XYZ file of C-alpha atoms in Angstrom:
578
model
C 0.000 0.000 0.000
C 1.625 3.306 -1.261
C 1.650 5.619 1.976
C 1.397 9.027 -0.117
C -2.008 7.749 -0.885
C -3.263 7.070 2.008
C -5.984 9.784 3.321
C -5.503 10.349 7.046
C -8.798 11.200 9.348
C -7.660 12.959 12.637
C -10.093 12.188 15.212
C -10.119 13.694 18.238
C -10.826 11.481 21.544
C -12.793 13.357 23.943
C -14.524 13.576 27.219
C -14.572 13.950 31.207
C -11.748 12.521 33.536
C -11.740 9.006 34.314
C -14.260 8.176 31.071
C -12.156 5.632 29.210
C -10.047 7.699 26.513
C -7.271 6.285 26.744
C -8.138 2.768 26.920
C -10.317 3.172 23.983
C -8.061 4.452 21.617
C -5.656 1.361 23.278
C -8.451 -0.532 21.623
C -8.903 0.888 18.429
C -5.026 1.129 17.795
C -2.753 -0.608 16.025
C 0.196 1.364 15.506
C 1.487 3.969 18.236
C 3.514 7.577 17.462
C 6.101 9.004 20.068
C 3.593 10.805 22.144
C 0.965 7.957 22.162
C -1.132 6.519 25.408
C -0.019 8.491 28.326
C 3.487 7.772 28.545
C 4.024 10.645 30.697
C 5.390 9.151 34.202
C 3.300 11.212 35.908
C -0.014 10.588 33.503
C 0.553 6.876 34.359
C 0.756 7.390 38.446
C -2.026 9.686 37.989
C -4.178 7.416 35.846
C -5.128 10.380 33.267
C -4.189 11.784 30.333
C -1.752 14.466 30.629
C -0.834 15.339 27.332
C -2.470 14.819 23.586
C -1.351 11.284 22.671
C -1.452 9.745 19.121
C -2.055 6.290 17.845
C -3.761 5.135 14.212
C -4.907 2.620 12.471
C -5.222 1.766 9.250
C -7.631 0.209 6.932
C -7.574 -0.435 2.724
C -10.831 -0.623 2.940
C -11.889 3.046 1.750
C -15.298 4.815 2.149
C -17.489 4.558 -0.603
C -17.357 9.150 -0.577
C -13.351 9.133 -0.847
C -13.541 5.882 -3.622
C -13.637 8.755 -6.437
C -11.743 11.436 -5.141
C -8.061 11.797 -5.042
C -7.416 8.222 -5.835
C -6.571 7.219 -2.119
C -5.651 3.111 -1.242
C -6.794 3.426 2.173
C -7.842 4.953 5.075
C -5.369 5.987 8.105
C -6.935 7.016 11.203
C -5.237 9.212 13.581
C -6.506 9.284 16.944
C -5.798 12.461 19.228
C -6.284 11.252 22.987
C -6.951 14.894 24.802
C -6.779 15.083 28.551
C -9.991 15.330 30.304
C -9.134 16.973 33.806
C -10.142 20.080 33.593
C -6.727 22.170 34.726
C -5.309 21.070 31.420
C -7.566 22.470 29.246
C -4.744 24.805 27.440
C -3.864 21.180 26.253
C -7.156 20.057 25.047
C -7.672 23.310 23.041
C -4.863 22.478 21.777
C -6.027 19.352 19.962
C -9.191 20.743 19.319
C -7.710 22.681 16.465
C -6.157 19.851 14.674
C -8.729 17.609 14.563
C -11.096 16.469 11.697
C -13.799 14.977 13.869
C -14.393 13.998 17.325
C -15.389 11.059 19.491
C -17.299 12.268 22.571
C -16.509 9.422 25.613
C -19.140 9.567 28.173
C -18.794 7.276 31.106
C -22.120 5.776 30.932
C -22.488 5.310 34.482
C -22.127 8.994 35.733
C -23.387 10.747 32.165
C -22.522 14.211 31.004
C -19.967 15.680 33.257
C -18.289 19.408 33.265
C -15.841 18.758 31.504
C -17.945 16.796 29.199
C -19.532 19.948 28.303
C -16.534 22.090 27.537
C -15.460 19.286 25.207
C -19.062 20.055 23.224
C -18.375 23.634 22.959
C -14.524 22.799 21.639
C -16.097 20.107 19.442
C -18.785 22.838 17.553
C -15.916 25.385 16.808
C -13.676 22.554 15.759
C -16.088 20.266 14.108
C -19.064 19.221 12.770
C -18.424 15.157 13.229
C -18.830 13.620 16.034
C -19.838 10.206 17.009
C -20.973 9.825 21.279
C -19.249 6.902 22.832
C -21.210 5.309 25.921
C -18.291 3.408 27.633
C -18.493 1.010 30.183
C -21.412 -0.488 29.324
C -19.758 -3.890 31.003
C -20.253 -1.520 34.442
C -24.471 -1.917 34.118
C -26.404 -4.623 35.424
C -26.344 -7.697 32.926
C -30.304 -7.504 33.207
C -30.995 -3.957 32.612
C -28.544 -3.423 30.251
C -30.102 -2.690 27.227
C -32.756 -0.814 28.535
C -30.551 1.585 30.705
C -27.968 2.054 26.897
C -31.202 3.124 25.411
C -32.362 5.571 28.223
C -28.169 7.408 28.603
C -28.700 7.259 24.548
C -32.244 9.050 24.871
C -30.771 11.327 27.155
C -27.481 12.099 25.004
C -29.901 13.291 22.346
C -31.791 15.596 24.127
C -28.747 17.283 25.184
C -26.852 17.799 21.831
C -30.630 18.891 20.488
C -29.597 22.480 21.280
C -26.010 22.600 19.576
C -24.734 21.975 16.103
C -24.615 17.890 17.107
C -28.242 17.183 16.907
C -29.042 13.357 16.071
C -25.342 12.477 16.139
C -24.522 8.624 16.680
C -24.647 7.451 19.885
C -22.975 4.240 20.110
C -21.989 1.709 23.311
C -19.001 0.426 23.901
C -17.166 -1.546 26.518
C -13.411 -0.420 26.051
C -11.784 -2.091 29.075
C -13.866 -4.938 30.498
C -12.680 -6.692 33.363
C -14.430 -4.323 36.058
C -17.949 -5.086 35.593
C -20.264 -7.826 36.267
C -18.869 -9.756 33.041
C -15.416 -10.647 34.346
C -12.956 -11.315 31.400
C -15.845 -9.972 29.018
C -14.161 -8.903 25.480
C -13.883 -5.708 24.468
C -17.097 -4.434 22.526
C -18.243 -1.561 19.845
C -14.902 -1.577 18.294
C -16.291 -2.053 14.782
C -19.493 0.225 15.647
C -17.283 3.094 16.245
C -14.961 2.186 13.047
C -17.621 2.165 10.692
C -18.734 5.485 12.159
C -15.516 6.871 12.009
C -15.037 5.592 8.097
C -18.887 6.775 7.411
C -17.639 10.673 8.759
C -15.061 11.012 6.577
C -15.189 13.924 4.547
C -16.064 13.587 1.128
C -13.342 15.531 -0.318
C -9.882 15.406 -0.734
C -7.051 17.256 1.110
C -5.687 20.440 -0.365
C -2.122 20.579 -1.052
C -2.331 24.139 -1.739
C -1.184 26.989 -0.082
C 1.865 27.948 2.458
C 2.520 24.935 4.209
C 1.713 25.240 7.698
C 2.651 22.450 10.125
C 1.684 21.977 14.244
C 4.530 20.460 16.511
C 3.182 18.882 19.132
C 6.640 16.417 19.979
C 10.245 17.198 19.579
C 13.150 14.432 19.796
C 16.591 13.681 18.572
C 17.570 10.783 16.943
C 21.625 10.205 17.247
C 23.250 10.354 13.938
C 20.232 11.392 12.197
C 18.784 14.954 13.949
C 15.813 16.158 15.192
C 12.299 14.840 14.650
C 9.382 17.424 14.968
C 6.198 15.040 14.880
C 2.342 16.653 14.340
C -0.040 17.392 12.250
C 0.165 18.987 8.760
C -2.812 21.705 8.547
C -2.358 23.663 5.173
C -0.158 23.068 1.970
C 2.138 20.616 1.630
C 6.173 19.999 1.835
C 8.395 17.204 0.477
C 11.769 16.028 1.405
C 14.998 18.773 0.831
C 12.904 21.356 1.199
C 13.849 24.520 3.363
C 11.214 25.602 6.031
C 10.913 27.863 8.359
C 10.526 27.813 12.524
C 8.492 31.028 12.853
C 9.214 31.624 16.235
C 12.698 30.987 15.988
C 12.717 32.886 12.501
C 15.382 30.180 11.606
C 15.047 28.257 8.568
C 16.356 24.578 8.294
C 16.126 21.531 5.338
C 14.061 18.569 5.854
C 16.184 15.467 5.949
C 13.441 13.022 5.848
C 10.017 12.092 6.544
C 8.247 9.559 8.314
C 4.322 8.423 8.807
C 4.001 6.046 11.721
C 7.651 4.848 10.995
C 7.107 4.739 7.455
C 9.421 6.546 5.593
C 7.791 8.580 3.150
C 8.710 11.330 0.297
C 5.766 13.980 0.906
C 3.172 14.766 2.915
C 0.149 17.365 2.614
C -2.811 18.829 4.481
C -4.253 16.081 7.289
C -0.779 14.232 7.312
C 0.240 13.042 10.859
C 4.005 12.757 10.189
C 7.504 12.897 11.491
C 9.783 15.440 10.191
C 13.583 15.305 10.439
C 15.903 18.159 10.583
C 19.070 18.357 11.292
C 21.134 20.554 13.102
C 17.966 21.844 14.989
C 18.806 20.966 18.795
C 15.655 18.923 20.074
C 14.999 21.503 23.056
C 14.509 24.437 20.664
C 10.593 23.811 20.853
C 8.357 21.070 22.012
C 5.167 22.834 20.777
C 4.712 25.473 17.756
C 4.729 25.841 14.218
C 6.646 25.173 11.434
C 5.516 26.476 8.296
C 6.728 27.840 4.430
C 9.459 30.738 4.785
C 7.926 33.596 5.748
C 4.216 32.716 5.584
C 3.846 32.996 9.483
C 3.641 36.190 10.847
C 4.487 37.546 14.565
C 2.277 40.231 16.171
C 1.621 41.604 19.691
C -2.080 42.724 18.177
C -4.798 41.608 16.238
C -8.575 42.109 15.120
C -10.157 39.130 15.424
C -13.854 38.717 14.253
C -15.665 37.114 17.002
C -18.792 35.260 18.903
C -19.563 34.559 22.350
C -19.855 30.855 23.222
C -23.506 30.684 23.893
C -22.813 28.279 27.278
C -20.454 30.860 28.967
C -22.484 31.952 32.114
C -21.911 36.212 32.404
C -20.625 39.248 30.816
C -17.785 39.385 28.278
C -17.076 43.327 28.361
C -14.740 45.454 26.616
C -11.222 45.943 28.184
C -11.801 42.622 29.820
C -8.644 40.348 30.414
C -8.720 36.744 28.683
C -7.041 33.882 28.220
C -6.361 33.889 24.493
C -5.023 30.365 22.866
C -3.928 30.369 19.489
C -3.037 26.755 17.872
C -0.614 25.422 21.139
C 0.129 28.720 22.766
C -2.273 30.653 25.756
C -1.093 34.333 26.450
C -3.397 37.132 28.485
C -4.868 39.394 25.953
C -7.232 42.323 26.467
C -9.685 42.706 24.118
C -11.922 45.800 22.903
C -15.391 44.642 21.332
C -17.417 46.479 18.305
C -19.450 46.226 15.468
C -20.972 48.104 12.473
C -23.017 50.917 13.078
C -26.021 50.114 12.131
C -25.952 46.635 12.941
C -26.122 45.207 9.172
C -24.004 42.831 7.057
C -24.062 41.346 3.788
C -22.372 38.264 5.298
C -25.482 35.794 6.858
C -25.150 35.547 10.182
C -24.976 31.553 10.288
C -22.612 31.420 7.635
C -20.366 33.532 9.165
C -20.612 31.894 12.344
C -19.452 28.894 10.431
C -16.569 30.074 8.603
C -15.333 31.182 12.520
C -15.568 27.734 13.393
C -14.183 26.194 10.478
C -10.823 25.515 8.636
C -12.601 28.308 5.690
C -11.305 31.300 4.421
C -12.124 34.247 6.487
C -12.415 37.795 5.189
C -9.660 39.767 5.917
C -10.393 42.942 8.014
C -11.787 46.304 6.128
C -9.319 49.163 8.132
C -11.694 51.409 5.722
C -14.603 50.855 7.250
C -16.129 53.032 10.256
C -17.364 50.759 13.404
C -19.512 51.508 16.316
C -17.331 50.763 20.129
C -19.612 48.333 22.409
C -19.266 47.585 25.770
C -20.025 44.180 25.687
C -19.414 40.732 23.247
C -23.777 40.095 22.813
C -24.979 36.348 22.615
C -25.449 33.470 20.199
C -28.618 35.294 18.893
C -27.109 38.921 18.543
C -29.164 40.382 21.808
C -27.743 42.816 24.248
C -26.560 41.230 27.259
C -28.519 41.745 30.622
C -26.475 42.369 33.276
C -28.489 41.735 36.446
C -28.026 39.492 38.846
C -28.677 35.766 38.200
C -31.170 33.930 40.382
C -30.685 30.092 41.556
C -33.103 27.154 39.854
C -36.216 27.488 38.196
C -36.486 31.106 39.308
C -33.471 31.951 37.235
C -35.312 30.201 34.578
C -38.386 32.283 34.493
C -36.582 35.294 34.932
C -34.722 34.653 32.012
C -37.312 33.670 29.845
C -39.090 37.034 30.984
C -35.974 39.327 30.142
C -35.678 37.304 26.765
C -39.233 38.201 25.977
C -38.403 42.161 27.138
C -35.378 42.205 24.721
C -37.551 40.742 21.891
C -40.319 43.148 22.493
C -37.730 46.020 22.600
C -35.383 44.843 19.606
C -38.145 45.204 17.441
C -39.463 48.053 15.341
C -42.918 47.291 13.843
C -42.257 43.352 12.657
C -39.040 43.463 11.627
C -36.748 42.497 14.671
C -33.498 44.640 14.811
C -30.248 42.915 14.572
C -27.400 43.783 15.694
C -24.531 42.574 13.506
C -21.170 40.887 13.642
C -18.706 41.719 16.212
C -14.965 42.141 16.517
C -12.303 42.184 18.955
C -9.029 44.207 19.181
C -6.697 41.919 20.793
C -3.982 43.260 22.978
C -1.630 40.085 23.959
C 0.584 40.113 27.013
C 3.638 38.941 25.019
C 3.682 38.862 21.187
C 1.899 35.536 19.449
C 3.349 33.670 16.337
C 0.560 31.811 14.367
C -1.272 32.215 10.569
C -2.845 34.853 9.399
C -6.239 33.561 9.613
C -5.660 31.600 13.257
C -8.417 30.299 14.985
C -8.717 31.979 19.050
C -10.630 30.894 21.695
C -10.841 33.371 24.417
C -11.225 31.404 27.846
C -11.481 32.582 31.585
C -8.876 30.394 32.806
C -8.671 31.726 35.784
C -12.373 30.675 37.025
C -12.413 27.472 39.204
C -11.977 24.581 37.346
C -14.071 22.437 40.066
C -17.724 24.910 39.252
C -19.846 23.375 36.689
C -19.786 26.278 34.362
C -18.293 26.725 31.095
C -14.788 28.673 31.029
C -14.509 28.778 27.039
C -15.955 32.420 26.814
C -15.494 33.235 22.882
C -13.933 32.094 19.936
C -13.074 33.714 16.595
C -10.848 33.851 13.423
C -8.169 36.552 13.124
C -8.587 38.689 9.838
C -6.320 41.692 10.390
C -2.962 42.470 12.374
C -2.068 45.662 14.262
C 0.573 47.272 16.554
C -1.319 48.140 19.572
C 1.709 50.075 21.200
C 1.854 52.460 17.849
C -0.826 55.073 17.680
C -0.117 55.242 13.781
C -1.329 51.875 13.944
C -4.317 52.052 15.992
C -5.659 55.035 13.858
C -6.208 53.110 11.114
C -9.163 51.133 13.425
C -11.777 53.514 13.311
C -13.510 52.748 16.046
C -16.085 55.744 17.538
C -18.175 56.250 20.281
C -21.451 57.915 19.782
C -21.337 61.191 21.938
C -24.392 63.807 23.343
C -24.294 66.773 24.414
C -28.148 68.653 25.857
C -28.621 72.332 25.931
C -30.679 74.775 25.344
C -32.151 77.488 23.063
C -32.047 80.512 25.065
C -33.758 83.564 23.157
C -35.276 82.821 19.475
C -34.193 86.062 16.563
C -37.069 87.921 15.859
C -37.081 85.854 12.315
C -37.452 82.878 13.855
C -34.747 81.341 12.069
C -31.523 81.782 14.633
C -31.162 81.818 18.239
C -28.881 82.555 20.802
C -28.083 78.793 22.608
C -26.437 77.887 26.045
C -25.409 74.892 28.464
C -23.666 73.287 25.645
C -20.391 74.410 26.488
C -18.453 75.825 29.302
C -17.302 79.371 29.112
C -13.759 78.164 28.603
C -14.415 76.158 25.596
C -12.928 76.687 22.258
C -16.309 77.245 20.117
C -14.296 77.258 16.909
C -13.903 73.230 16.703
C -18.098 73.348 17.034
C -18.706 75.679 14.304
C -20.726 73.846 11.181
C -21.722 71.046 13.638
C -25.465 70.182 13.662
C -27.750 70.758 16.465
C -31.445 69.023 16.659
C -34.201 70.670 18.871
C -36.518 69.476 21.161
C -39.204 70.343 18.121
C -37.381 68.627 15.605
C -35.786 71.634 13.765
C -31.939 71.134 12.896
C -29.689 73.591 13.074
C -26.051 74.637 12.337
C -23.693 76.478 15.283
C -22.498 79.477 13.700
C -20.039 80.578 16.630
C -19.551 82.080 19.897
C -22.236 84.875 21.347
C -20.439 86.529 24.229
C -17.546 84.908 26.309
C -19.466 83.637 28.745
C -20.140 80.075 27.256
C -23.345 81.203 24.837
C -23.501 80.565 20.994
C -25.379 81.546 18.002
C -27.386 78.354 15.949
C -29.074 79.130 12.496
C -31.933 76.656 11.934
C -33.484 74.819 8.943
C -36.650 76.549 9.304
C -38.394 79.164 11.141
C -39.230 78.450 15.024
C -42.484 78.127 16.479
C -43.422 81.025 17.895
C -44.685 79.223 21.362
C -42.304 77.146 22.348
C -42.313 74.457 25.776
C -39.781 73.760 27.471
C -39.326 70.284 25.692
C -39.150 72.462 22.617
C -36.205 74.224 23.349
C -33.813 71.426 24.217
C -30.831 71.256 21.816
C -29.001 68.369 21.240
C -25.350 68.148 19.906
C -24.444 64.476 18.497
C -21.464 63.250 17.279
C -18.725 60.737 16.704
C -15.603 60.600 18.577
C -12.774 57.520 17.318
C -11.332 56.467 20.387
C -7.755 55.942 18.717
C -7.874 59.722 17.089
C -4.525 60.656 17.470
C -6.128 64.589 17.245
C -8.319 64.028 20.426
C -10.657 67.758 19.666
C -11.617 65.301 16.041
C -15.374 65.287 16.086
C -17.212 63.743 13.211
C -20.911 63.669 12.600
């Protein structure tokens, strides 16, 4: 079987602590990579995983939606065992991004756990596959069995009804038996979960195109040979004596030789698990990272990223709000700065570009051209304000909810047509600068929360589209970002024409009325005006309206307000645009 033909599935193994990862992908594997099945000393005295392991297998048998397409022999299946506990869910974000589909382990005794969750929300930006895996099934009561797989499978569904999951597989499996009532019972649902797997498969073929982009996850040396940087190949493609690049490092070095689960090999392309040696490239230079084409991998200490809230993150995402930030392997503090367009439209669909955030798609790059409206918070799944009051316990909390939902509905509506209000984007400020693609998935995360709660610390997730310099103001100017800004006076005493005034209380006597003159004024009648200048020193000005004033007017009448747009990174801070 030619290995260069051979289309590799990465599937990611998922799930709570202590739910059987590990020994199911012992199960389904037949061949084992450097970093495969917790050999971590202290993941093997612990009993969990504490690092992403990988292990395949292989099959010639292809499925029937590959048969046509890229003329591929067989089937290699790479399995990505991520850590469950919940402290080491840097790592598990991690593999999240490299994977083609997932398989969701749920201990079937104990059911959907916390962390179970946060591997859901990881799955939907990852993913769209995923098969559920009901383990230890050998762990139910002989006599109840079947009817206690169907009623965990019953439930399963009605969980993943609300996400992007609905009517996945659920299938049962028994990956370790020994500890149930069976004894020595054999291992079960190993060919249920294959023919899954090989049903999943995407029907298309990789994409050798593009800058060849490349994520470490091992690093070793092999005497007399050099170092081997093992992973997964995400973009392009790269054959043996070629030069590439170690972003980070901004060193370049030649690739001696390639490997796919020991077999030596001449290429490899997009979805590749493979081994790539290098020599004189000392094996502690990097454990985790990137290596890509020359110069296709930027470095930045900024970026706009276009984002959504992750619909299960309990509170208020807000704008100058610290995160955890991961991008591909690496999690840095950012601070980010939320906004939107103006008037809350887009000619991009909102699911559709929710999807291209979550998926391996092209994502438009950032318009700098374009003007965008500040916001203080990151809204929800459905594009509604946030409501910032304080959450009640149980079905109270419920109720209120559903009460506040029906408010916002009722007030984010005009007529019949419900007011939306757009995509949003982050400026990201990182702690220390970031090396990753152009177009790099983030997942903003509040780390720092207690990992024992049972609420969901993944708080956003995005695609970058547009790189910046947040410590040059040159930079930053090109974001126009604006606040809306209101100022309320007064019209004082109308001309006897009716059609000027003399105004006050809009400014204080020490104000320089020259930056106001030609600004529009609205007032409490609806009559716009134009500031002509100062009247007096003491603060007063002279407005010439649109039309002749009434000659009653009420005090309502003769309130004047001053709008206008201020861009918060103006490097001329008297700018006002309207």
């Amino acid at each position: 079987m030619a290995s260069d033909r051979l289309f590799n599935l990465n599937v990611g193994v998922l799930g709570h602590v202590d739910s059987g990862k590990t020994a199911l992908v012992a199960a389904l594997s037949t061949q084992l990579s450097t970093a495969a099945l917790d050999k971590n000393p202290q993941s093997k005295e612990r009993g969990i995983t504490l690092d992403l392991g990988f292990s395949s297998f292989i099959t010639d048998k292809l499925p029937p939606q590959l048969e046509p397409k890229g003329h591929y022999t067989g089937l290699q299946v790479t399995l990505v065992d991520c850590p469950g506990h919940a402290s080491l869910i840097r790592t598990i974000i991690g593999g999240a991004q490299i994977i083609d589909m997932m398989l969701m382990v749920v201990d079937i005794t104990k059911g959907i756990q916390a962390q179970t969750a946060e591997c859901i929300v990881l799955g939907e930006i990852a993913t769209h596959r995923i098969v559920v895996i009901l383990n230890k099934i050998d762990l139910l009561p002989e006599a109840k069995r079947s009817q206690l797989i169907a009623k965990a499978t019953k439930m399963i569904h009605a969980t993943f009804q609300a996400t992007r999951f609905a009517g996945c597989t659920v299938l049962p499996a028994c990956a370790k038996p020994g500890e149930g009532s069976e004894g020595g019972a054999e291992v079960k649902g190993m060919d249920d979960i294959i023919a899954a797997i090989m049903n999943m498969a995407p029907n298309r073929p990789r994409q050798p195109d593009g800058p060849f982009l490349f994520a470490v996850d091992h690093c070793f040396a092999i005497k007399g040979q050099g170092t081997v940087l093992t992973g997964t190949v995400l973009q392009g493609s790269a054959k043996v004596g070629e030069m590439l690049e170690l972003p980070e490092h901004k060193v370049q070095k030649k690739v001696k030789s390639m490997q796919m689960f020991r077999r030596p090999v001449q290429s490899c392309q997009q979805g590749d698990r493979v081994g790539i040696c290098m020599t004189k490239l000392a094996p502690d230079t990097m454990e985790r990272g990137l290596v890509s084409s020359p110069g296709s991998v930027p470095t930045f200490s900024g970026a706009i990223a276009a984002v959504e809230k992750i619909r299960f993150y309990v509170g208020e995402l807000s704008s100058k709000m610290k995160l955890h930030v991961t991008v591909g392997h690496t999690t840095v503090m950012a601070t980010a700065t939320f906004f939107g367009v103006p008037d809350g439209t887009t000619t991009d669909p909102s699911a559709l570009r929710m999807g291209r955030l979550a998926s391996k798609e092209h994502v438009q790059d950032f318009d700098f051209a374009q003007e965008y409206l500040y916001q203080h918070y990151l809204y929800g799944f459905e594009g509604r304000p946030h409501d910032a009051s304080a959450p009640k316990a149980g079905r109270q909390q419920q109720q209120q909810q559903q009460q506040q939902q029906q408010q916002i509905d009722r007030s984010a509506s005009v007529g019949d047509k419900p007011k939306h209000y757009g995509p949003q984007w982050a400026l990201l400020e990182f702690s220390q600068p970031i090396t990753a693609p152009k177009d790099a998935l983030v997942i903003g995360s509040r780390l720092d929360a207690d990992a024992s709660n049972k609420t969901c610390r993944l708080a956003l997730y995005g695609r970058v589209c547009g790189l910046l310099d947040p410590s040059s103001s040159a930079e930053l100017a090109r974001l126009k970002i604006f606040k809306m800004k209101q100022r309320t006076g007064s019209i004082k005493r109308p001309d006897k024409d009716g059609h000027s005034a003399v105004c006050q209380a809009l400014f204080k006597k020490e104000t320089d009325l020259s930056i106001f003159v030609g600004m529009k004024v609205v007032a409490g009648c609806g009559i716009t005006g134009t500031i002509q200048g100062a009247f007096g020193k003491s603060g007063k000005f002279r407005v010439a309206f649109s039309e002749k004033l009434p000659g009653e007017m009420s005090e309502e009448d003769k309130i004047l307000i001053l709008s206008f747009k201020r861009f918060i990174y103006d490097r001329d801070k008297h700018h006002m645009v309207q």
